[in-house]
Amino acid sequence: MFLHPHLKIIDENGITLFFLSLTDPASMKLIGTVPEMDEADVNEAIDHASAAFKGFRNTLPRERARMLRKWYDLMMENKEDLATLITWENGKPTADALGEVSYAANFFEWFSEEAPRIYGDTIPANVAGNRVVTVKQPVGVCALITPWNFPAAMVTRKIGPALAAGCTVVAKSPGETPFTALALGELALRAGIPPGVVNFVTALDNTPKIGQQLCEHPTIKKLSFTGSTNVGRLLMKQSSSTLKKLSFELGGNAPLIIFDDADLDNAVAGALASKFRSSGQTCVCANRIYVQAGIYDKFAQLFAEKVKAFKVGSGYEEGITHGPLIHSRAVSKVDSHVKDATSKGARVVVGGHGLPDLGENFYQPTVITGVTGEMAIACEETFGPVAGLFKFDTEEDVVRAANNADVGLAGYFFTKDAKRAWRVAEALEVGMIGINTGIISDVASPFGGVKQSGFGREGSKYGVDEYVTIKTMTFGGIQPIV
Ligand SMILES: NC(=O)c1ccc[n+]([C@@H]2O[C@H](COP(=O)([O-])OP(=O)(O)OC[C@H]3O[C@@H](n4cnc5c(N)ncnc54)[C@H](O)[C@@H]3O)[C@@H](O)[C@H]2O)c1
Ligand SMILES: O=CCCC(=O)O
């Protein structure tokens, strides 16, 4: 993604309008423009969401279920077009983009099924004559902020449960990938979702101001954010003045551990899937690959052979396995991690350089051996296609190293020993663990982290909890009939 200088247009009423121009990260050609919205636009969106909430909160859960189901159907009917948009603005290969559309649509299907089952409790009271029940009510107007790496799925994973609960939303689409979100907005209207229930705000340069406005606006009762830990910290601070309900899906630095007793082929396949999904640009991608000493060389050789076989290019080309990174800043970060590691003694086995002939956002999928805890790649999320292989000796050593991080989103390990599987799964300080698999994302599974990877869970039967409040009703003075 490269940003052209913003367009500035003075309309017939003398009002200055700003537009964001976006380019395809592969070809660098212009895709189109969207409005660079400002404070007044955001206030308007909040007003629409607030007005719509009065009616939407009282719709029957079954009606909301039908709307979400219809939205799911429309996404699946239009999956090729949506995938084209995703590849265009994000760069991921068409097959991955199609996979994302299904993943994204599944959140609407899943939450259409959850909507009619948002139950409260009947509680045996501890006070004579009282009867206690709880009901779950929609929290209100929600602000949703999502990143560019899944232009559809990060949006639907938040809107699905919000609407299931009866909330209305103001969604700040990712500055780099707004078109997919806007297409989803069009499908929402076709699905019969009342105007004002789902509102998209587009912006890039104005993002920090809009973020602050959403955090501080008293009408907004809930903020759900997916993105980096640094921005999460800022949003939490900004939200303190209005004490919003928060959920944060933040950065990771996932350890992936391969024990000597692992099925080697499965471990290679799992590590490849986890590390190189979306060219390493997912928050659950393996970032530190720990391989036990007895199989280190064999694993490194098999793994490197597979990485060498990847085909990098434009996401629209047949047979391409990996597209460009999102922008040149991402390429610079990846390259700096490789250079830092080699300057401290690591060895590049595959890749280790950009691919300027393809375009400025392309980077060769890379494998580095001899990686140690002092290198930047051990301490920071690379968010790109670089696999750093660490060597370890004992289970205790590797669990200690894996937990030596201030974030804890995903973790993975490969072993055939069932007792070790329990031990290590219980010991790793992360929110999600893949055991003998490198792919853990599933609408049915709770998604979220611990430590500075944030709090709250998305997807699954728990996803709706983030968008409701529990109201307790105590009925007093009830005398039993004797
Ligand atoms: N835990 C998860 O589920 C998850 C999922 C995807 C990405 N991520 C994390 O996101 C990061 C990569 O995405 P990124 O670099 O775009 O992250 P980012 O935090 O810079 O941006 C994420 C989103 O926040 C917006 N944003 C940026 N600054 C803001 C501000 N001051 N106020 C309000 N909004 C602001 C951006 O426009 C974007 O839409 C990685 O750390 C990754 O791990 C986490
Ligand atoms: O990048 C973060 C989300 C990835 C996923 O849902 O699998």
XYZ file of C-alpha atoms and ligand atoms in Angstrom:
533
model
C 0.000 0.000 0.000
C 1.315 3.427 -0.922
C -0.542 6.630 -0.307
C -0.723 9.217 -3.012
C -0.838 12.797 -1.801
C -4.366 13.302 -0.569
C -6.858 14.882 -2.916
C -8.429 18.116 -1.815
C -11.611 19.183 -3.571
C -13.695 22.320 -3.002
C -17.325 21.457 -3.704
C -20.019 23.692 -5.230
C -20.875 25.079 -1.764
C -17.277 26.082 -1.123
C -16.731 23.233 1.348
C -13.281 21.625 1.256
C -13.382 17.833 1.016
C -10.358 15.636 1.633
C -9.943 12.232 0.055
C -7.559 9.420 0.797
C -6.000 7.834 -2.288
C -4.976 4.210 -2.041
C -2.789 2.031 -4.208
C -2.420 -1.693 -4.750
C 0.577 -2.829 -2.643
C 1.739 -5.128 -5.466
C 1.491 -2.950 -8.589
C 1.541 0.430 -6.794
C -1.261 1.536 -9.121
C -4.083 3.692 -7.821
C -7.114 1.702 -6.590
C -9.368 4.615 -5.730
C -10.185 7.215 -3.126
C -12.286 7.340 0.014
C -13.170 10.333 2.170
C -10.681 11.354 4.839
C -13.350 11.859 7.480
C -13.115 14.345 10.308
C -14.647 15.103 13.670
C -17.955 16.300 12.217
C -18.352 13.119 10.140
C -17.667 10.973 13.184
C -20.195 12.890 15.267
C -22.753 12.338 12.527
C -22.016 8.595 12.492
C -22.368 8.433 16.286
C -25.691 10.302 16.099
C -26.998 7.845 13.485
C -25.876 4.871 15.572
C -27.431 6.359 18.681
C -30.772 7.044 16.972
C -30.814 3.557 15.442
C -30.042 1.923 18.799
C -33.423 2.996 20.231
C -35.241 0.734 17.797
C -32.623 -1.925 17.155
C -32.183 -2.853 20.812
C -35.852 -3.841 20.887
C -35.845 -6.022 17.770
C -36.484 -9.667 18.451
C -33.284 -11.708 18.688
C -34.686 -13.951 15.982
C -35.069 -10.932 13.656
C -31.429 -9.988 14.244
C -30.458 -13.596 13.597
C -32.205 -13.480 10.213
C -30.435 -10.232 9.281
C -27.032 -11.656 10.152
C -27.806 -14.884 8.312
C -28.839 -12.884 5.232
C -25.619 -10.851 5.480
C -23.678 -14.151 5.625
C -25.530 -15.434 2.523
C -24.771 -12.226 0.624
C -21.088 -12.414 1.514
C -20.918 -15.966 0.213
C -22.827 -15.036 -2.965
C -20.356 -12.202 -3.546
C -17.257 -13.974 -2.318
C -15.277 -13.605 -5.568
C -15.847 -9.848 -5.657
C -14.986 -9.456 -1.988
C -11.831 -11.552 -2.460
C -10.837 -9.382 -5.428
C -11.095 -6.311 -3.218
C -9.082 -7.953 -0.435
C -6.263 -8.938 -2.802
C -6.351 -5.520 -4.376
C -5.975 -3.483 -1.221
C -4.138 -5.953 1.053
C -2.081 -7.946 -1.468
C -2.761 -11.494 -0.196
C -3.103 -14.173 -2.907
C -6.599 -14.814 -4.256
C -6.859 -18.258 -2.619
C -6.079 -16.720 0.788
C -8.483 -13.853 0.124
C -11.259 -16.338 -0.695
C -10.404 -18.178 2.515
C -10.683 -14.919 4.407
C -14.128 -14.172 2.952
C -15.443 -17.539 4.168
C -13.788 -17.073 7.566
C -15.246 -13.565 7.821
C -18.743 -14.597 6.710
C -18.707 -17.459 9.208
C -18.725 -14.922 12.042
C -22.105 -13.669 10.799
C -23.425 -17.215 10.491
C -22.093 -18.121 13.944
C -23.518 -15.040 15.672
C -26.843 -15.364 13.833
C -27.090 -18.645 15.748
C -25.988 -17.085 19.046
C -28.433 -14.132 18.852
C -31.535 -16.048 20.023
C -29.604 -17.741 22.854
C -28.378 -14.805 24.919
C -29.772 -16.199 28.158
C -29.793 -14.801 31.681
C -29.887 -16.751 34.957
C -32.399 -17.627 37.650
C -30.517 -17.345 40.945
C -31.593 -18.872 44.277
C -31.631 -15.762 46.498
C -29.891 -15.571 49.848
C -32.526 -13.223 51.308
C -35.910 -14.577 52.450
C -38.778 -13.507 50.180
C -36.509 -12.447 47.307
C -36.289 -13.917 43.833
C -33.351 -13.004 41.594
C -33.009 -13.180 37.835
C -30.528 -11.644 35.425
C -31.037 -10.441 31.868
C -28.381 -9.535 29.343
C -28.882 -6.209 27.614
C -26.995 -4.635 24.703
C -24.269 -2.337 25.977
C -25.199 0.456 23.526
C -23.381 2.169 20.689
C -20.034 0.476 20.093
C -16.874 1.825 18.455
C -14.888 -0.758 16.540
C -11.324 -0.205 15.292
C -9.718 -2.863 13.115
C -6.423 -3.445 11.253
C -5.580 -4.007 7.582
C -4.296 -7.599 7.762
C -7.792 -9.112 7.571
C -9.839 -6.383 5.894
C -13.058 -8.444 6.199
C -12.620 -10.891 9.077
C -11.517 -8.436 11.767
C -14.586 -6.321 10.946
C -17.134 -9.176 10.964
C -15.654 -10.729 14.127
C -16.707 -7.550 15.946
C -19.909 -6.562 14.127
C -21.396 -10.092 14.302
C -21.608 -10.302 18.110
C -22.429 -6.588 18.466
C -25.524 -6.914 16.275
C -26.472 -10.269 17.784
C -26.620 -8.512 21.172
C -28.709 -5.611 19.797
C -25.950 -2.969 19.703
C -25.324 -0.495 16.905
C -21.818 0.329 15.737
C -19.457 2.981 14.423
C -16.630 1.070 12.757
C -13.410 2.857 11.873
C -12.241 0.841 8.903
C -8.510 0.288 8.494
C -6.940 3.301 6.779
C -5.036 1.037 4.377
C -7.943 -1.279 3.453
C -11.262 0.599 3.557
C -12.844 -0.762 0.384
C -13.652 -4.246 1.678
C -15.288 -2.736 4.752
C -17.364 -0.396 2.596
C -18.467 -3.317 0.406
C -19.600 -5.102 3.572
C -21.565 -1.956 4.443
C -23.381 -2.117 1.113
C -24.208 -5.794 1.722
C -25.539 -4.876 5.181
C -28.125 -2.617 3.603
C -29.065 -5.325 1.078
C -29.435 -7.747 3.991
C -32.115 -5.474 5.453
C -30.073 -4.180 8.361
C -31.733 -0.865 9.227
C -29.837 2.297 8.239
C -27.846 3.691 11.140
C -27.156 0.301 12.728
C -23.802 -0.142 10.982
C -21.750 2.991 10.234
C -18.306 3.022 8.669
C -15.836 5.844 9.116
C -12.876 6.066 6.718
C -9.639 7.903 7.522
C -5.900 7.550 7.574
C -4.200 10.759 8.697
C -7.127 11.647 10.948
C -7.032 8.235 12.660
C -5.448 9.368 15.968
C -7.943 12.240 16.308
C -10.865 9.981 15.460
C -9.574 7.349 17.875
C -9.514 9.917 20.660
C -12.985 11.157 19.775
C -14.411 7.629 19.845
C -12.717 6.953 23.193
C -13.956 10.144 24.808
C -17.468 10.360 23.366
C -20.027 9.726 26.116
C -22.569 8.147 23.738
C -20.164 5.344 22.946
C -20.367 2.730 25.640
C -17.918 0.158 24.338
C -14.680 0.123 22.367
C -13.363 -3.003 20.706
C -9.910 -2.623 19.179
C -7.672 -4.967 17.217
C -4.188 -3.726 16.497
C -0.833 -3.111 18.091
C -0.162 -3.109 21.825
C 1.141 0.469 21.708
C -2.067 1.832 20.193
C -4.077 -0.343 22.611
C -2.342 1.298 25.576
C -3.117 4.763 24.200
C -6.800 3.923 23.595
C -7.150 2.515 27.101
C -5.781 5.720 28.577
C -8.053 7.854 26.389
C -11.109 5.785 27.336
C -10.586 6.285 31.042
C -12.480 9.594 31.070
C -15.679 7.782 30.062
C -14.872 4.373 31.595
C -15.965 2.399 28.569
C -16.294 -1.342 28.404
C -13.178 -2.409 26.486
C -11.916 -5.390 24.582
C -8.452 -5.418 23.086
C -6.932 -7.926 20.689
C -3.330 -6.741 20.543
C 0.076 -7.790 19.328
C 1.703 -11.178 19.810
C 5.158 -12.747 19.718
C 4.124 -16.374 19.364
C 6.537 -19.127 20.378
C 6.383 -22.322 18.315
C 8.223 -25.242 19.913
C 9.301 -28.458 18.228
C 10.351 -31.219 20.608
C 12.667 -34.064 19.582
C 9.761 -36.526 19.768
C 7.527 -34.598 17.311
C 6.303 -36.008 14.015
C 8.818 -34.065 11.925
C 6.776 -33.744 8.719
C 3.778 -32.515 10.662
C 5.965 -30.068 12.608
C 7.439 -28.664 9.371
C 3.961 -28.286 7.861
C 2.590 -26.676 11.039
C 5.496 -24.251 11.377
C 5.186 -23.227 7.717
C 1.434 -22.682 8.047
C 1.756 -20.652 11.215
C 4.812 -18.587 10.274
C 4.031 -17.761 6.650
C 0.245 -17.309 6.745
C -0.472 -13.934 5.081
C 3.315 -13.546 4.652
C 3.755 -13.500 8.410
C 1.329 -10.615 8.860
C -1.050 -12.116 11.399
C -1.033 -11.575 15.129
C -0.958 -15.356 15.718
C 1.939 -16.082 13.335
C 4.836 -17.950 14.942
C 7.502 -15.353 15.711
C 10.034 -17.464 17.618
C 10.586 -21.043 16.422
C 12.331 -23.147 19.097
C 13.702 -26.479 17.878
C 15.156 -29.088 20.252
C 18.852 -29.779 19.686
C 18.436 -33.425 18.558
C 16.383 -32.518 15.467
C 17.497 -28.922 14.891
C 19.619 -29.515 11.771
C 17.166 -31.926 10.167
C 14.212 -29.621 10.841
C 16.084 -26.566 9.531
C 16.957 -28.375 6.313
C 13.411 -29.664 5.616
C 11.838 -26.342 6.583
C 14.230 -24.306 4.423
C 13.586 -26.529 1.373
C 9.858 -25.816 1.617
C 10.383 -22.074 2.060
C 12.651 -22.006 -1.000
C 9.763 -23.424 -3.033
C 7.374 -20.532 -2.216
C 6.352 -18.388 -5.189
C 6.184 -14.685 -4.446
C 4.325 -12.262 -6.705
C 1.104 -10.400 -7.324
C -1.784 -12.030 -5.467
C -3.789 -12.263 -8.707
C -1.212 -14.444 -10.491
C -1.794 -18.178 -10.767
C 0.351 -20.317 -8.446
C 1.543 -17.445 -6.256
C 1.841 -18.522 -2.622
C 2.827 -15.179 -1.093
C 1.996 -11.610 -2.041
C 3.578 -8.278 -1.099
C 3.734 -6.833 2.400
C 1.302 -4.051 3.168
C 3.716 -1.127 2.765
C 7.378 -0.213 2.608
C 7.524 0.411 6.390
C 6.716 -3.264 6.892
C 9.517 -4.240 4.494
C 11.965 -2.027 6.390
C 11.002 -3.586 9.726
C 11.438 -7.119 8.383
C 14.808 -6.244 6.857
C 15.974 -4.597 10.067
C 15.206 -7.810 12.007
C 17.228 -9.857 9.517
C 20.165 -7.436 9.620
C 20.095 -7.248 13.409
C 20.134 -11.073 13.669
C 22.991 -11.540 11.200
C 25.033 -8.793 12.847
C 24.760 -10.819 16.087
C 25.833 -14.135 14.568
C 22.720 -15.665 12.957
C 22.934 -17.188 9.456
C 20.517 -16.615 6.580
C 19.650 -19.976 5.001
C 16.974 -18.760 2.566
C 16.054 -15.237 1.441
C 17.155 -12.333 3.583
C 16.454 -9.603 1.032
C 13.751 -7.610 -0.686
C 12.555 -8.339 -4.225
C 12.722 -4.920 -5.912
C 12.155 -6.430 -9.369
C 8.668 -7.399 -8.219
C 8.024 -4.106 -6.440
C 9.070 -2.162 -3.381
C 6.752 -4.058 -1.005
C 8.005 -7.563 -1.775
C 10.314 -9.494 0.543
C 11.714 -12.978 -0.020
C 10.411 -15.477 2.572
C 13.393 -15.988 4.834
C 14.824 -18.608 7.175
C 17.571 -17.735 9.678
C 19.366 -20.212 11.920
C 21.383 -19.605 15.074
C 18.889 -17.104 16.464
C 19.283 -16.166 20.146
C 17.368 -14.248 22.790
C 19.470 -11.078 22.374
C 18.241 -10.459 18.833
C 15.372 -8.073 17.985
C 13.379 -10.900 16.402
C 13.210 -12.573 19.837
C 11.784 -9.533 21.568
C 9.535 -7.868 18.964
C 6.834 -9.103 16.639
C 8.400 -9.126 13.129
C 4.984 -9.204 11.403
C 6.583 -10.422 8.196
C 7.971 -13.468 6.356
C 11.054 -14.203 8.464
C 11.417 -17.468 10.381
C 14.082 -17.336 13.069
C 15.121 -20.775 14.406
C 16.320 -20.978 18.033
C 17.973 -24.115 19.466
C 17.025 -25.454 22.932
C 17.967 -28.401 25.150
C 15.294 -29.038 27.791
C 11.539 -28.590 28.251
C 12.133 -26.316 31.259
C 14.525 -24.105 29.284
C 12.159 -23.676 26.382
C 9.084 -22.939 28.492
C 11.085 -20.296 30.363
C 12.281 -18.750 27.088
C 8.818 -18.900 25.517
C 7.272 -17.116 28.519
C 9.959 -14.453 28.534
C 7.708 -11.962 26.709
C 5.417 -9.191 27.863
C 2.751 -10.339 25.401
C 0.902 -13.680 25.250
C -1.486 -14.215 22.364
C -0.815 -17.579 20.659
C 1.673 -20.398 21.189
C 2.274 -23.724 19.460
C 4.159 -26.910 20.132
C 4.717 -30.273 18.516
C 5.184 -33.480 20.519
C 3.884 -37.045 20.583
C 4.029 -37.247 24.386
C 0.539 -36.762 25.876
C 1.800 -35.904 29.377
C 4.185 -33.306 27.994
C 1.306 -31.912 25.911
C -0.721 -31.183 29.083
C 2.285 -29.888 31.023
C 3.477 -27.491 28.364
C -0.024 -26.327 27.404
C -0.700 -25.448 31.041
C 2.642 -23.694 31.464
C 2.681 -21.435 28.405
C 1.504 -17.899 29.175
C -0.717 -17.331 26.144
C -4.435 -17.141 25.386
C -4.475 -19.773 22.621
C -2.367 -22.867 21.984
C -1.982 -25.087 18.935
C -0.822 -28.601 19.864
C 0.509 -30.458 16.815
C -1.086 -27.842 14.555
C -0.057 -24.443 13.252
C -3.581 -23.209 12.536
C -5.860 -22.375 15.464
C -8.285 -19.811 14.046
C -11.881 -21.000 14.031
C -15.082 -19.016 14.608
C -16.079 -21.609 17.203
C -12.926 -21.104 19.302
C -12.453 -18.210 21.738
C -9.848 -15.831 20.275
C -7.810 -13.560 22.541
C -4.710 -13.080 24.603
C -3.240 -12.617 28.054
C -0.553 -10.227 29.369
C -0.088 -7.250 27.024
C -1.831 -9.029 24.153
C -5.031 -7.634 25.610
C -8.264 -8.943 27.097
C -11.685 -10.086 26.000
C -12.546 -12.959 23.706
C -13.886 -12.850 20.153
C -15.758 -15.543 18.222
C -17.138 -18.599 20.049
C -19.959 -18.701 22.590
C -18.098 -16.045 24.619
C -17.960 -13.413 21.863
C -21.373 -11.894 22.681
C -20.370 -11.310 26.341
C -18.226 -8.390 25.195
C -21.339 -6.553 23.914
C -23.826 -7.062 26.766
C -24.246 -5.927 30.328
C -25.792 -8.145 32.966
C -28.749 -6.603 34.742
C -29.842 -8.151 38.046
C -33.538 -8.017 38.945
C -34.488 -8.738 42.534
C -38.189 -9.317 43.249
C -38.922 -8.875 46.964
C -41.638 -9.737 49.461
C -42.620 -13.047 47.926
C -44.189 -15.341 50.529
C -44.510 -18.974 49.594
C -48.036 -20.428 49.510
C -48.284 -22.932 52.341
N -4.805 -9.816 18.581
C -5.384 -9.735 17.404
O -6.453 -10.289 17.176
C -4.733 -8.955 16.306
C -5.227 -9.077 15.013
C -4.619 -8.362 13.985
C -3.533 -7.532 14.258
N -3.084 -7.443 15.511
C -1.927 -6.609 15.807
O -1.945 -5.405 15.053
C -0.645 -5.010 14.696
C -0.543 -4.818 13.192
O -1.456 -3.911 12.739
P -1.115 -2.348 12.598
O 0.346 -2.159 12.475
O -1.986 -1.769 11.576
O -1.533 -1.885 14.041
P -1.962 -0.448 14.516
O -2.197 -0.547 15.967
O -1.023 0.578 14.049
O -3.340 -0.189 13.740
C -4.502 -0.960 13.944
C -5.719 -0.112 13.681
O -5.737 0.943 14.609
C -5.831 2.171 13.943
N -5.043 3.140 14.717
C -3.720 3.400 14.631
N -3.412 4.395 15.493
C -4.543 4.755 16.118
C -4.888 5.722 17.118
N -3.981 6.542 17.664
N -6.189 5.807 17.510
C -7.113 5.000 16.969
N -6.862 4.073 16.028
C -5.589 3.946 15.622
C -5.297 1.937 12.543
O -5.876 2.810 11.616
C -5.771 0.550 12.300
O -7.073 0.590 11.805
C 0.248 -6.132 15.156
O 0.813 -5.798 16.392
C -0.705 -7.284 15.331
O -0.280 -8.293 16.194
C -3.656 -8.109 16.543
O -4.200 -11.259 12.791
C -4.990 -11.620 13.592
C -6.199 -12.444 13.405
C -5.873 -13.703 12.740
C -6.941 -14.730 12.854
O -8.090 -14.482 13.188
O -6.571 -15.864 12.594
